[in-house]
């Protein structure tokens, strides 16, 4: 069964600092998604990574995918308070019909 | 282009009752997936409908059932509600029977007392 693990689960960081969230998954997949969720809200799509070596950047966030290592990273550069949210990765295991979500990383950026 | 919509926004039910949640897919999408997100956890796949047929199911009991209509809107029905069914229910629409990028609706918050 496909498992998706994120670390850390909780992250408290100062504004202006850099940090990386890791997403490991247990089976072959070449499609991975990153979402942001604010408290009580739905999922906001951040990145769609569709092939090995894919790298995408939007503002202070950059995501990458290494399908051989079964690893995706979400890098935060010079964090600001507005980035405080929970971040989920989700894997679409080829041949199945569902997203498997990671455990989520709750990010709090301190002013 | 209309995005994914869900109704109602919030719902409170009593244990043992039945509930129906509704989802309208994004224009042009023929596939709807439903997820349950308990507080503090990631979304869990319930099932997916493609062209009015169930197209995959997660580890949820039969009291969770669904429908998809010819206009590709969908319903999630839960019978014999339990306290643990309290969660945010998300629907997502996509194009095609295989899983591709899914677009999530705003969710329905269900509270079972």
XYZ file of C-alpha atoms in Angstrom:
224
model
C 0.000 0.000 0.000
C 1.273 3.425 -0.926
C 2.405 5.504 2.036
C 3.294 9.165 1.959
C 5.265 10.711 4.795
C 6.116 14.312 5.390
C 8.586 15.837 7.749
C 8.640 17.767 9.819
C 5.048 17.585 11.069
C 5.368 20.965 12.752
C 7.659 23.805 11.840
C 8.042 27.081 13.640
C 10.423 29.485 11.977
C 11.429 33.097 12.096
C 10.608 35.486 9.297
C 13.438 35.767 6.802
C 14.719 32.232 7.354
C 14.902 29.380 4.849
C 13.631 25.867 5.373
C 12.722 22.692 3.493
C 9.760 20.344 3.893
C 10.279 16.759 2.759
C 7.776 14.354 1.234
C 8.719 10.691 0.906
C 6.528 8.083 -0.742
C 6.740 4.333 -0.890
C 5.945 3.308 -4.437
C 6.575 4.328 -8.013
C 4.890 7.528 -9.061
C 5.762 10.327 -11.415
C 3.027 12.717 -10.387
C 3.120 14.665 -7.192
C 1.137 17.638 -5.969
C 1.640 20.235 -3.272
C -1.277 21.964 -1.563
C -1.686 24.661 1.009
C -4.524 24.627 3.529
C -5.503 27.470 5.832
C -7.464 26.624 9.004
C -11.038 25.595 8.208
C -10.502 26.044 4.485
C -10.155 23.797 1.471
C -6.983 22.868 -0.400
C -5.223 25.410 -2.579
C -3.081 23.960 -5.349
C 0.523 25.137 -5.230
C 2.508 22.923 -7.569
C 1.999 20.048 -9.981
C 5.138 17.976 -10.587
C 4.787 15.546 -13.466
C 8.224 14.110 -14.141
C 11.530 13.226 -12.588
C 13.667 16.296 -12.016
C 10.724 18.691 -12.246
C 11.301 21.959 -10.434
C 8.723 24.704 -10.049
C 8.897 28.042 -8.275
C 6.268 30.529 -7.228
C 7.296 33.459 -5.098
C 9.100 32.236 -1.980
C 8.209 28.576 -2.584
C 10.051 26.097 -4.782
C 9.145 22.443 -5.252
C 11.145 19.626 -6.781
C 10.611 15.960 -7.552
C 13.082 13.063 -7.593
C 11.138 9.980 -8.647
C 14.137 7.684 -8.275
C 14.543 8.626 -4.630
C 10.750 8.851 -4.241
C 11.226 12.258 -2.702
C 9.794 15.712 -3.199
C 10.879 18.871 -1.414
C 9.155 22.174 -0.797
C 11.716 24.872 -0.101
C 10.767 28.105 1.601
C 12.989 31.109 1.024
C 12.958 34.145 3.346
C 9.736 33.135 5.058
C 7.025 35.690 5.754
C 4.082 35.463 8.159
C 1.592 34.999 5.299
C 3.118 31.595 4.563
C 1.772 30.241 7.859
C -0.515 27.326 6.920
C -0.536 23.534 6.637
C 1.203 22.119 3.575
C 0.313 18.743 2.095
C 1.940 16.687 -0.585
C -0.177 14.158 -2.477
C 0.945 11.312 -4.687
C -0.969 9.903 -7.586
C 0.136 6.301 -7.753
C 0.011 5.256 -11.397
C -2.794 2.884 -12.148
C -4.899 3.808 -9.149
C -7.721 6.240 -8.903
C -6.874 8.314 -5.911
C -4.533 10.800 -4.352
C -2.701 9.629 -1.270
C -1.971 12.583 0.947
C 0.913 13.042 3.291
C 0.485 13.749 6.964
C 0.827 17.482 6.452
C 3.339 20.003 7.766
C 1.964 22.748 9.956
C 4.087 25.832 9.363
C 4.089 28.820 11.647
C 6.178 31.821 10.686
C 6.963 34.093 13.607
C 7.261 37.810 13.060
C -15.310 28.884 -16.097
C -17.125 27.750 -12.945
C -15.091 26.091 -10.221
C -16.060 23.206 -7.975
C -18.916 24.006 -5.623
C -20.231 22.079 -2.618
C -23.311 22.301 -0.475
C -24.096 22.757 2.285
C -21.166 24.593 3.852
C -21.844 23.332 7.353
C -24.089 20.619 8.696
C -24.890 19.270 12.146
C -26.431 15.812 12.470
C -27.186 13.380 15.245
C -25.619 9.934 15.539
C -27.635 7.371 13.573
C -29.033 9.865 11.079
C -28.330 9.974 7.362
C -26.753 12.829 5.408
C -26.365 13.805 1.755
C -23.617 16.123 0.575
C -23.554 17.634 -2.903
C -20.851 18.618 -5.334
C -20.911 20.338 -8.714
C -17.833 19.639 -10.776
C -15.840 22.178 -12.695
C -17.097 22.873 -16.184
C -15.905 20.203 -18.625
C -14.838 17.720 -15.930
C -16.398 14.252 -15.917
C -14.754 12.776 -12.825
C -15.503 13.498 -9.182
C -13.566 12.217 -6.177
C -14.597 12.495 -2.546
C -12.258 12.819 0.435
C -12.766 12.876 4.186
C -10.472 15.065 6.264
C -10.649 14.610 10.007
C -9.335 17.395 12.174
C -5.548 17.577 12.125
C -5.160 14.907 9.454
C -4.644 14.705 5.729
C -7.556 13.997 3.383
C -8.489 10.320 2.956
C -9.854 9.058 -0.346
C -13.443 7.778 -0.129
C -14.312 7.006 -3.763
C -14.301 8.341 -7.276
C -17.005 8.519 -9.944
C -16.337 8.625 -13.655
C -19.185 8.969 -16.129
C -21.733 7.937 -13.496
C -19.896 4.758 -12.435
C -17.835 4.166 -9.285
C -14.207 4.082 -10.407
C -12.259 3.189 -7.289
C -12.918 3.142 -3.566
C -10.858 3.687 -0.443
C -11.147 1.934 2.920
C -14.585 3.187 3.857
C -17.565 1.027 4.883
C -20.592 0.525 2.612
C -22.630 3.064 4.557
C -20.650 5.602 2.555
C -22.193 5.640 -0.908
C -22.336 7.983 -3.819
C -23.935 8.927 -7.084
C -22.909 10.834 -10.135
C -25.489 12.405 -12.407
C -25.474 12.907 -16.190
C -24.326 16.511 -15.706
C -21.385 15.064 -13.681
C -22.487 16.556 -10.392
C -22.246 14.133 -7.487
C -23.668 13.223 -4.114
C -22.062 11.586 -1.107
C -24.462 9.768 1.182
C -23.581 8.559 4.645
C -25.994 6.340 6.551
C -26.064 5.525 10.252
C -23.805 8.439 11.151
C -21.158 7.880 13.811
C -19.323 10.450 15.892
C -16.106 9.680 13.966
C -17.780 10.789 10.749
C -17.345 14.369 11.916
C -14.943 15.850 9.383
C -14.458 18.165 6.442
C -15.691 16.461 3.271
C -13.973 17.581 0.121
C -14.936 16.877 -3.419
C -12.548 17.267 -6.317
C -13.205 17.201 -10.024
C -10.900 16.222 -12.844
C -10.960 15.329 -16.496
C -10.716 11.707 -17.489
C -11.168 8.382 -15.752
C -7.572 8.011 -14.602
C -6.386 10.318 -11.905
C -5.090 13.593 -13.163
C -4.891 16.972 -11.559
C -7.860 17.384 -9.268
C -9.492 20.686 -8.390
C -10.951 20.837 -4.907
C -14.170 22.432 -3.773
C -14.552 24.498 -0.594
C -15.715 21.502 1.437
C -18.632 20.656 3.721
C -17.998 20.630 7.464
C -20.063 17.828 9.023
C -20.479 17.630 12.778
C -22.105 14.536 14.288
C -23.334 14.859 17.872
